[in-house]
Coordinates of C-alpha atoms in Angstrom, one line a residue:
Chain A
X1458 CA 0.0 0.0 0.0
X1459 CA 1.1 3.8 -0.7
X1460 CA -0.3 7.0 2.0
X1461 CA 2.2 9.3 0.9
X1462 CA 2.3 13.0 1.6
X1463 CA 4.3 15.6 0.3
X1464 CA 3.6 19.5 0.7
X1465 CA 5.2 22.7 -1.4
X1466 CA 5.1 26.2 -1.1
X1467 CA 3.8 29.5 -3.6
X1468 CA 4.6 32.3 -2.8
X1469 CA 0.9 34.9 -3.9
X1470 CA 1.1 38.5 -4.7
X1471 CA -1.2 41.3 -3.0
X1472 CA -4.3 40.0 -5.0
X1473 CA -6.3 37.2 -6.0
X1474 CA -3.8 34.3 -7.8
X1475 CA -4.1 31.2 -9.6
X1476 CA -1.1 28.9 -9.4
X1477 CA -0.8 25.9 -11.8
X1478 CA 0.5 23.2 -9.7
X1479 CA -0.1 20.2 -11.8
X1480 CA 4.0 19.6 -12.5
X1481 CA 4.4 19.7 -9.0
X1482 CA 1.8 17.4 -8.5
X1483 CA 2.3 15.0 -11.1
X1484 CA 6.3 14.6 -9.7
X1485 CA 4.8 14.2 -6.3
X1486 CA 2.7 10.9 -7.4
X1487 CA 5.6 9.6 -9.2
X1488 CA 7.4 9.6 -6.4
X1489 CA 4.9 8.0 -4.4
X1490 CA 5.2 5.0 -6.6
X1491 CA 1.3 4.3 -6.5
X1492 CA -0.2 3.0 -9.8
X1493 CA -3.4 3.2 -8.8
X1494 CA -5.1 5.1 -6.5
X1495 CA -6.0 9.1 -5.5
X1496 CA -4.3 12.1 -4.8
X1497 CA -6.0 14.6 -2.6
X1498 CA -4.4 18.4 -3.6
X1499 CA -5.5 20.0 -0.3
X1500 CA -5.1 23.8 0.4
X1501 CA -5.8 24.2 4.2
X1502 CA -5.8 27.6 4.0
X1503 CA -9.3 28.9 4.6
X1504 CA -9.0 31.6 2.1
X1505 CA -7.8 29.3 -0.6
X1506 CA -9.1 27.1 -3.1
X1507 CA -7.8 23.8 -5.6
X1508 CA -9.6 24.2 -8.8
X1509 CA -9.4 21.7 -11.9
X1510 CA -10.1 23.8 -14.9
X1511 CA -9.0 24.1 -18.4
X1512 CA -5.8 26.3 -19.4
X1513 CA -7.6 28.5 -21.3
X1514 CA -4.3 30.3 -23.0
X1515 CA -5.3 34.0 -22.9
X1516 CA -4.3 36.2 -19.6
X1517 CA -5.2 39.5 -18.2
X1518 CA -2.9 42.4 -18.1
X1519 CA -1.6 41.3 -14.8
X1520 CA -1.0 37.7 -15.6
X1521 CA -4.5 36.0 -14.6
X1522 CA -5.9 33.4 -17.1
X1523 CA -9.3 34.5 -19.4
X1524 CA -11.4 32.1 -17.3
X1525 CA -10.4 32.5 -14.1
X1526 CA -10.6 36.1 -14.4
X1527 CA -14.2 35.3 -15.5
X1528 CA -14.4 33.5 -12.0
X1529 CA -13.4 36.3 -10.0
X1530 CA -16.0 38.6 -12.5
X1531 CA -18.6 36.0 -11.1
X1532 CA -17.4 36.4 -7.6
X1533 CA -17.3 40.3 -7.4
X1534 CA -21.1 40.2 -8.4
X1535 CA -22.0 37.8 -5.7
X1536 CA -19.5 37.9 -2.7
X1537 CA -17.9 41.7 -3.5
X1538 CA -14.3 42.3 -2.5
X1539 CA -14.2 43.5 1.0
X1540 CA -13.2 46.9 1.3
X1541 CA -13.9 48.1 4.8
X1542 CA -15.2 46.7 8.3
X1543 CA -18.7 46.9 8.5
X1544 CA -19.4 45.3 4.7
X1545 CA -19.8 41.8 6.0
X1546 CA -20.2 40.8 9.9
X1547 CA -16.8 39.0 9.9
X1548 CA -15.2 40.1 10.9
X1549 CA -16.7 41.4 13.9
X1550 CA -15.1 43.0 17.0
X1551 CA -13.6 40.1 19.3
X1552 CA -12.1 38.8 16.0
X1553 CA -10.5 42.6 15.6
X1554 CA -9.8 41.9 19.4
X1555 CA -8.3 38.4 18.7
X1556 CA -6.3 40.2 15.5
X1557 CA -4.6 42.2 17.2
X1558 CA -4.1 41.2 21.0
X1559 CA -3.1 37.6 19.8
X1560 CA -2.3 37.2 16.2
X1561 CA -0.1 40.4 16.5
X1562 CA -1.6 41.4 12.8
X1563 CA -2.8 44.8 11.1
X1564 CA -6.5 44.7 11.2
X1565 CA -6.6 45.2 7.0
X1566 CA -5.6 41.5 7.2
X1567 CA -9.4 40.9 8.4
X1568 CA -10.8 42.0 5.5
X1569 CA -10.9 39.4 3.6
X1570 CA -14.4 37.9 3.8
X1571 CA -15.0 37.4 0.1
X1572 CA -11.7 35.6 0.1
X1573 CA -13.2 33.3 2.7
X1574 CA -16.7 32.7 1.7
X1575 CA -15.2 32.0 -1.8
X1576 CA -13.0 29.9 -1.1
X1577 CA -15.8 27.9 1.0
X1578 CA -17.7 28.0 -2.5
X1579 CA -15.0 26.2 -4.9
X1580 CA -14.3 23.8 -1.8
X1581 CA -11.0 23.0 0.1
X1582 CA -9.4 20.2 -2.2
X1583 CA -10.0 17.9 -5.6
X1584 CA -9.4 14.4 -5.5
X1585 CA -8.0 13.0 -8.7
X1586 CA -7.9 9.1 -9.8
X1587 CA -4.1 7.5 -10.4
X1588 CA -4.7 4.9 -13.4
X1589 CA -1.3 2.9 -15.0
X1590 CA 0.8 6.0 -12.4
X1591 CA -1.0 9.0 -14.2
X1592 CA -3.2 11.6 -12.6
X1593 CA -6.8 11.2 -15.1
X1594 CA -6.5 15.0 -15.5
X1595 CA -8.3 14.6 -19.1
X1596 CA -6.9 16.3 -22.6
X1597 CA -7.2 19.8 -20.8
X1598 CA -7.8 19.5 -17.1
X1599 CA -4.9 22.0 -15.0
X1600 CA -4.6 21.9 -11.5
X1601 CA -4.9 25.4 -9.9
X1602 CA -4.5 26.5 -6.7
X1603 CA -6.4 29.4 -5.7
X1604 CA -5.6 32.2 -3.8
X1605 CA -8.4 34.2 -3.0
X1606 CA -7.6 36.8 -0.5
X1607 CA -6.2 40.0 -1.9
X1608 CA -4.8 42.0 1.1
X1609 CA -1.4 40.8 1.3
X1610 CA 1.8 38.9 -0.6
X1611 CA 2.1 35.4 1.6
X1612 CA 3.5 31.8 1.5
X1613 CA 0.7 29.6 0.9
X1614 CA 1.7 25.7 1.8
X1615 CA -0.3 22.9 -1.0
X1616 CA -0.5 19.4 0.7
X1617 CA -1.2 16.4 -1.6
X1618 CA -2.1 13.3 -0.3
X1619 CA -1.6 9.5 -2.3
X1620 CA -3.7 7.3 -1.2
X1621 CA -3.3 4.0 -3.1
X1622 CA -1.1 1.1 -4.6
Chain B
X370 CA -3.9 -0.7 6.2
X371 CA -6.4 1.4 7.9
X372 CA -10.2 1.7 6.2
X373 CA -12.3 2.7 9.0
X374 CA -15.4 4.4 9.1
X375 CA -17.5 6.0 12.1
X376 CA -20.4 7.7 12.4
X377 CA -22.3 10.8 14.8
X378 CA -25.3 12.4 15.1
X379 CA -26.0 15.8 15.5
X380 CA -29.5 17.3 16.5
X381 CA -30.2 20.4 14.4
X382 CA -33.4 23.2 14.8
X383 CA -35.5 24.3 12.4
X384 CA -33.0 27.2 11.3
X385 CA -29.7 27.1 8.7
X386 CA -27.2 25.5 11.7
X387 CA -23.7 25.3 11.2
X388 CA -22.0 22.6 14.0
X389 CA -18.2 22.7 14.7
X390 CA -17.6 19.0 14.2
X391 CA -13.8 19.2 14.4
X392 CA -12.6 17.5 17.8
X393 CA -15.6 14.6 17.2
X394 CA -13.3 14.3 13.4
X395 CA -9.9 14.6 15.1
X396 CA -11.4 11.9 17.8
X397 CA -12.4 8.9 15.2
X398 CA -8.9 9.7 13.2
X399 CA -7.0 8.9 16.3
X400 CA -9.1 5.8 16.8
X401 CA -8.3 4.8 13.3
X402 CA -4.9 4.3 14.4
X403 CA -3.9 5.9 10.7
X404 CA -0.8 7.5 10.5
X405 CA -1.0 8.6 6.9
X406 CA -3.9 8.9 4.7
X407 CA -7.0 10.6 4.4
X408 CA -10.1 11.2 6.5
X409 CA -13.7 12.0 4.6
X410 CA -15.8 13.8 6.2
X411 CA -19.5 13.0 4.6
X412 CA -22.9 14.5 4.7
X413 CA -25.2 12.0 2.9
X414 CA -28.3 14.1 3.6
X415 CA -28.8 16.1 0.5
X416 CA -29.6 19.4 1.9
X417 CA -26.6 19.6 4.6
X418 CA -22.3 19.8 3.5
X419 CA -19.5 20.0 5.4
X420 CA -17.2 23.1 5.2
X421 CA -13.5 24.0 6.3
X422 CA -13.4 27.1 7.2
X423 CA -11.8 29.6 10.0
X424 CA -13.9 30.3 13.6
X425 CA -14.7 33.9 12.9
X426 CA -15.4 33.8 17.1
X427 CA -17.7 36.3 16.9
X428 CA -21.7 35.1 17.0
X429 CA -24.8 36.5 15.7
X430 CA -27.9 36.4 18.5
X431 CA -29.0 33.0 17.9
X432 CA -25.5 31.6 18.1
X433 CA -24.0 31.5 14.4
X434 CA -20.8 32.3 13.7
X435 CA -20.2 35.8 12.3
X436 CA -18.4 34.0 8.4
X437 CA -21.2 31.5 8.5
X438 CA -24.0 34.2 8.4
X439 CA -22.4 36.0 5.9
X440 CA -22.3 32.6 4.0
X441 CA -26.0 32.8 4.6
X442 CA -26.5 36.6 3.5
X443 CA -25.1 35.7 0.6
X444 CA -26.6 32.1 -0.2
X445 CA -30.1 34.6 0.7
X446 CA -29.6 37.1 -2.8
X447 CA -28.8 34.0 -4.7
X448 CA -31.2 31.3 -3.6
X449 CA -33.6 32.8 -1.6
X450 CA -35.5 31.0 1.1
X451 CA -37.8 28.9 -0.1
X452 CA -41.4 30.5 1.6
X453 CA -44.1 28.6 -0.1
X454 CA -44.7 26.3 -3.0
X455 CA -44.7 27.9 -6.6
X456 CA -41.4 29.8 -5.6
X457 CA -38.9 27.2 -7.2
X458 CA -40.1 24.4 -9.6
X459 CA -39.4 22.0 -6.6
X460 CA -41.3 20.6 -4.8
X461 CA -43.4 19.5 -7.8
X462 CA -46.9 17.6 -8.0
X463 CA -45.4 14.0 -8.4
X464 CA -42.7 14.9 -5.3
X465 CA -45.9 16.7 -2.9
X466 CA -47.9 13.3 -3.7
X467 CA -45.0 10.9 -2.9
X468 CA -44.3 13.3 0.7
X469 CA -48.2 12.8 1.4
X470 CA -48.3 9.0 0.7
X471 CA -45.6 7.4 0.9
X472 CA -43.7 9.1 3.0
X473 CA -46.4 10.3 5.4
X474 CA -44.4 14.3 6.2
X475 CA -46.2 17.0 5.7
X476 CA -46.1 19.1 2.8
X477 CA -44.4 22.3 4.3
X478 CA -41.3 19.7 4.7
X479 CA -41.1 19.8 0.6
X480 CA -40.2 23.6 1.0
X481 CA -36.6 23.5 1.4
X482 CA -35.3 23.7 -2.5
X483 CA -32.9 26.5 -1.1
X484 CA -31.2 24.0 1.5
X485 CA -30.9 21.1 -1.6
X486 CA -29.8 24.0 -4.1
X487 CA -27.1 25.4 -1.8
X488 CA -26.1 22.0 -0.6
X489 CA -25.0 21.1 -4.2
X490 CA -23.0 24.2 -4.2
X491 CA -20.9 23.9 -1.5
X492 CA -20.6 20.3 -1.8
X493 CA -21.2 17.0 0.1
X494 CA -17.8 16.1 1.9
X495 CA -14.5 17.6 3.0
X496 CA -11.0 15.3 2.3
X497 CA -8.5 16.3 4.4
X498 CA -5.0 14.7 4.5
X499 CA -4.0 13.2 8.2
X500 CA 0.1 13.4 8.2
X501 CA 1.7 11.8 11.7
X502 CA -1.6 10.7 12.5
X503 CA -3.2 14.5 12.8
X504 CA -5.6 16.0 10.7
X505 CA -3.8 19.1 8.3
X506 CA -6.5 21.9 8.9
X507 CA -3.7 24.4 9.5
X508 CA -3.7 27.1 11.5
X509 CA -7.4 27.9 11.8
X510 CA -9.0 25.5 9.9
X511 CA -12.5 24.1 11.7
X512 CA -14.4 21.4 10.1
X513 CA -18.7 22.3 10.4
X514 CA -21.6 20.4 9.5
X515 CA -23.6 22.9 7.4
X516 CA -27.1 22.1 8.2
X517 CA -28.6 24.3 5.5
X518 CA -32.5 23.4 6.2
X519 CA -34.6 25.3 8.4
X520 CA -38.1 23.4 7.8
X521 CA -37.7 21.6 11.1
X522 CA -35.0 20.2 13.7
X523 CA -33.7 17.1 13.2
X524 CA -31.4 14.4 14.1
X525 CA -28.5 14.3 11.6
X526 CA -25.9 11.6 10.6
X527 CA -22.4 12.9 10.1
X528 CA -19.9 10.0 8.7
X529 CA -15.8 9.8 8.8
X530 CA -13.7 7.3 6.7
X531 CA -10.7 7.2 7.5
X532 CA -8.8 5.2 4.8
X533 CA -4.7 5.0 5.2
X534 CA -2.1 3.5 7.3
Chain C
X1081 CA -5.9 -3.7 -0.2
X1082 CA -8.5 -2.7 -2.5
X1083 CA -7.6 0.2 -5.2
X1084 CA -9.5 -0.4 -8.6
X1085 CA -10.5 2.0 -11.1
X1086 CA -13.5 1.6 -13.8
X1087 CA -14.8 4.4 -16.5
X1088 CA -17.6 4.3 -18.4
X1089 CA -19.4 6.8 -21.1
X1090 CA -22.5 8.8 -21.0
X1091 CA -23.7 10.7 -24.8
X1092 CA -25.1 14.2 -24.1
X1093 CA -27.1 16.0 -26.0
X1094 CA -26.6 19.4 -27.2
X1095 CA -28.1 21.1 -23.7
X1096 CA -27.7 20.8 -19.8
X1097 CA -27.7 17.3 -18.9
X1098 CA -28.0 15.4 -15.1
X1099 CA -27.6 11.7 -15.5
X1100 CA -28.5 9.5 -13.0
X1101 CA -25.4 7.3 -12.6
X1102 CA -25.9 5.7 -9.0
X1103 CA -26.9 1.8 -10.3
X1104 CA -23.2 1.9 -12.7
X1105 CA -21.0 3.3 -9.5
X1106 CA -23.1 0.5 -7.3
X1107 CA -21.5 -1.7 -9.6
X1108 CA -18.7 -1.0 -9.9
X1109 CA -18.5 -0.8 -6.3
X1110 CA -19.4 -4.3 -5.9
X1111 CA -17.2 -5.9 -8.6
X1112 CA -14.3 -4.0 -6.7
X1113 CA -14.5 -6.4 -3.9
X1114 CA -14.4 -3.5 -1.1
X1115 CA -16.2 -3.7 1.7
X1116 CA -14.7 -0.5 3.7
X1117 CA -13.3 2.8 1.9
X1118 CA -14.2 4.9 -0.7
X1119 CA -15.9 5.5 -3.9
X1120 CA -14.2 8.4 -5.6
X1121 CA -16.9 9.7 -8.8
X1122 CA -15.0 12.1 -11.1
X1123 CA -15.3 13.5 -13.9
X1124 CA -11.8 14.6 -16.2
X1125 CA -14.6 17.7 -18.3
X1126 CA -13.6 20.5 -17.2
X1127 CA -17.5 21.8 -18.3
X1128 CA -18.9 18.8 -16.2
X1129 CA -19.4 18.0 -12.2
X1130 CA -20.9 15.1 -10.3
X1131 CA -23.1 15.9 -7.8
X1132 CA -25.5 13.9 -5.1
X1133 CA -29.0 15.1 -4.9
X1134 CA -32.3 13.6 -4.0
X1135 CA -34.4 12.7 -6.9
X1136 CA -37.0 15.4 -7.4
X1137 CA -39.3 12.8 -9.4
X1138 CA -40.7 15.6 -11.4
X1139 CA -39.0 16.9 -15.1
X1140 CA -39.6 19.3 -17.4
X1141 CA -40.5 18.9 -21.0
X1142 CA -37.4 17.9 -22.0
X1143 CA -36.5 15.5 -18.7
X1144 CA -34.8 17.5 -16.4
X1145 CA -35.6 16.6 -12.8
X1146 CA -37.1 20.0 -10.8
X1147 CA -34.2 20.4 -8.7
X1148 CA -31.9 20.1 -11.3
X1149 CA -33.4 22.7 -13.6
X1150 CA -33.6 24.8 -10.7
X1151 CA -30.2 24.7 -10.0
X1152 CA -29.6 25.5 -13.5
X1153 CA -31.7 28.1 -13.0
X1154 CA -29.9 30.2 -10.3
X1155 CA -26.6 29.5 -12.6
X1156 CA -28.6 31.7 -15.3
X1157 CA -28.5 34.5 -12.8
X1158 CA -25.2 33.6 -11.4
X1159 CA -23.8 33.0 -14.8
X1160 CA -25.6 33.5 -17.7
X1161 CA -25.2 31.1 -21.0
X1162 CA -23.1 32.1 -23.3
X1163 CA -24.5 33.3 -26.3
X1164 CA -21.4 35.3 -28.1
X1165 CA -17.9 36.1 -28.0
X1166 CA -16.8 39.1 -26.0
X1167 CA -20.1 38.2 -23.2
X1168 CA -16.9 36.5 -21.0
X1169 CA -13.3 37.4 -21.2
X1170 CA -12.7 33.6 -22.6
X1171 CA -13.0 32.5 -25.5
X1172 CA -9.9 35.2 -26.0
X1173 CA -8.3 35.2 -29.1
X1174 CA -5.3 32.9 -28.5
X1175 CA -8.0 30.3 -27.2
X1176 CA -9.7 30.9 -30.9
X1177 CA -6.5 30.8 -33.0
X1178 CA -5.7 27.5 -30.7
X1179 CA -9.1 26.0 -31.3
X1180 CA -9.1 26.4 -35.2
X1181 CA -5.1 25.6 -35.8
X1182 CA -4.6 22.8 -33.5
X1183 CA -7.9 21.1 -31.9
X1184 CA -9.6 22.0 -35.3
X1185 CA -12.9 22.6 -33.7
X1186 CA -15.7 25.2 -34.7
X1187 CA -15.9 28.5 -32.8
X1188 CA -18.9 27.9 -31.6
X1189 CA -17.6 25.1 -29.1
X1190 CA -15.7 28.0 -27.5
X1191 CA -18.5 29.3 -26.6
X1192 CA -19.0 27.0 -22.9
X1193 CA -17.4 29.5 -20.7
X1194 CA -21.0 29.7 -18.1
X1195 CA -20.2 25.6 -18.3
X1196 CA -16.7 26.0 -16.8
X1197 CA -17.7 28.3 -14.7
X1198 CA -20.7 26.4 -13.2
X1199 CA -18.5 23.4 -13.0
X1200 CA -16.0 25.0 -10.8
X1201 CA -18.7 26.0 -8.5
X1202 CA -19.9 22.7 -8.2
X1203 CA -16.5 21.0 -8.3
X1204 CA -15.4 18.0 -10.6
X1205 CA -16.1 14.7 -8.2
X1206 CA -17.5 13.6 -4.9
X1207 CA -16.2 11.0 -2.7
X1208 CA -19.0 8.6 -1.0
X1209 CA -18.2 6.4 2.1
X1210 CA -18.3 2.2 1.5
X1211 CA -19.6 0.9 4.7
X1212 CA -20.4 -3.2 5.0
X1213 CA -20.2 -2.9 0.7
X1214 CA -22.7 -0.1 0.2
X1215 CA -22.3 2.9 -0.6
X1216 CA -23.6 5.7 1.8
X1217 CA -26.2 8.1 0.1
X1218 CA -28.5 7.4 2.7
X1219 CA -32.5 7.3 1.6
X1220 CA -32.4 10.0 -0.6
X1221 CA -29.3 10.2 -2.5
X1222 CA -28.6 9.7 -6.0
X1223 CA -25.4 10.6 -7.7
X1224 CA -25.5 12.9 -10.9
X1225 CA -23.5 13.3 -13.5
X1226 CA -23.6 17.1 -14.7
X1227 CA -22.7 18.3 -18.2
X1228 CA -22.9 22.4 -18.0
X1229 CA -22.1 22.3 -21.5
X1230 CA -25.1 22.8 -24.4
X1231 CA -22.8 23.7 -27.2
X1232 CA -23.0 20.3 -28.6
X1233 CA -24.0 17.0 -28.4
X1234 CA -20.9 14.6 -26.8
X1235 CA -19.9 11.0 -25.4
X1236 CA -18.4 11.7 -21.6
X1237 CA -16.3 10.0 -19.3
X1238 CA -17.2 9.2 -15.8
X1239 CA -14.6 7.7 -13.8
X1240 CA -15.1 5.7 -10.2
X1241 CA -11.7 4.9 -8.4
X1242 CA -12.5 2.5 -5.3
X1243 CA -9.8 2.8 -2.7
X1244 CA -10.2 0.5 0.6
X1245 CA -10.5 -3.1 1.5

């Protein structure tokens, strides 16, 4: 049997990024050995997001593909960006309390509600079959990690799980 | 190997309910004795999902956290609360006459297209990779049962599957 | 150790499509041999989901259970069909010149981008629980296979990877 796990960082930029992380992922499940089973590509970051999705070749000014550009479009109809305290509840005072008595942070860093209740929306992870050692990813299937929250450059940890044999 | 599954129940009201499920999770993966692998965490009941996301600490009068009602805010523009019959195409005739006889609920119980509809959106189940036998919700990551129906309380099933080593 | 992988095809037609698929994952699931683990249903189409809902029992004209065309419904809010070029960022025009050069395909098929969209909201599998054999959708559940995509008529894949024991 093969559990294997393996993690890599991404460094994001001070806005919402999409990382294609299928090379790392595909070396990851070669390693692992498994020639059948799943891989789990797991962001545990509440305000990110692992999305399987076509490459779809064209890119904004500032680097973002057509389609996931489209995605955020989507999102900024539904779940606005958050640009003050007071647009959404969250986050409310004893988590400006919390912020800044325990987490030592700037209180911008809060506002980042759309990044979290988007990120709740696309889901925390995609599990992909393993068939003969290859991820199933389809002719056009990408894997992108997604990093929703826009207040801040960070390192952003991707977990991928092999379950399999 | 490790393939083990539990089960817990969870007793909802008649309101959207979001239940922090996380120690119960963590609980059933160190009974699995898995040290690598995976643990599902499942909703089978059509209008409930599971979510990873941050405690926002902060609660709203009847008790929900302050993220979670925003989830709900925003869920409310884009699939409103279902009120009465006519409002969705669900519950149709055929479904009202199945609830009535073979089923034996009443009909008001139909009216909760807005819990199935945002169900499917978020999703049914969380994966989340265990590494060194813990569960990798980083940082902040809680695990909640989304109880997204608010025609009545009810007792709901929560299942873990553990599958690893 | 139990870690088998099956596929079979579904034809669409040239419109939104749920397929029922629970009675081909059931067997699969019992040809795997597995009597604890999971059942991972996927689909590799990047315009296409899989989702578990209740059967609604009533369809519109053109066989669509209730819930499902109300689900497509709110999309049409969310994001409306594609009718033209320019509506979305994508199809840009490197995604053109690539579809007519290289995958030698009609414009028009460009023109999914609300079916990529709606299929990263819904995400592109869900993993089910195998308890004692039997999979866990409880009384309701039935698993769906979604193709977003009405550009064309189109044979799909639907994968099941079985992982356990």
């Amino acid at each position: 049997m093969v559990a294997r796990h393996e993690s890599f960082t991404i460094q994001t930029e001070a806005r919402p990024e999409f990382h294609d992380v299928t090379g790392r992922v595909q070396e990851i499940v070669a390693r692992s050995g498994a020639k059948e089973g799943i891989a789990v590509v797991f962001s545990q970051h509440t305000t990110c997001s692992v999305i399987i999705q076509e490459d779809s070749i064209d890119t904004t000014y500032n680097g973002t593909k057509f389609l996931m550009q489209d995605l955020l479009d989507v999102f900024e109809r539904l779940i606005p960006q958050c640009r003050k305290e007071g647009q959404y509840l969250h986050p409310g005072p004893k988590c400006a309390e919390h912020c800044v008595n325990d987490v030592h942070e700037p209180l911008p860093f809060t506002l980042n509600t759309d990044a979290h209740l988007r990120s709740s929306i696309i889901g925390r992870s995609e599990s992909i079959p393993i068939v003969n050692g290859e991820l199933q990813l389809g002719e056009f299937g990408r894997i992108y990690f997604a990093d929703f929250d826009g207040t801040r450059a960070r390192e952003r940890i991707v977990r991928v799980q092999v379950v399999g044999e």
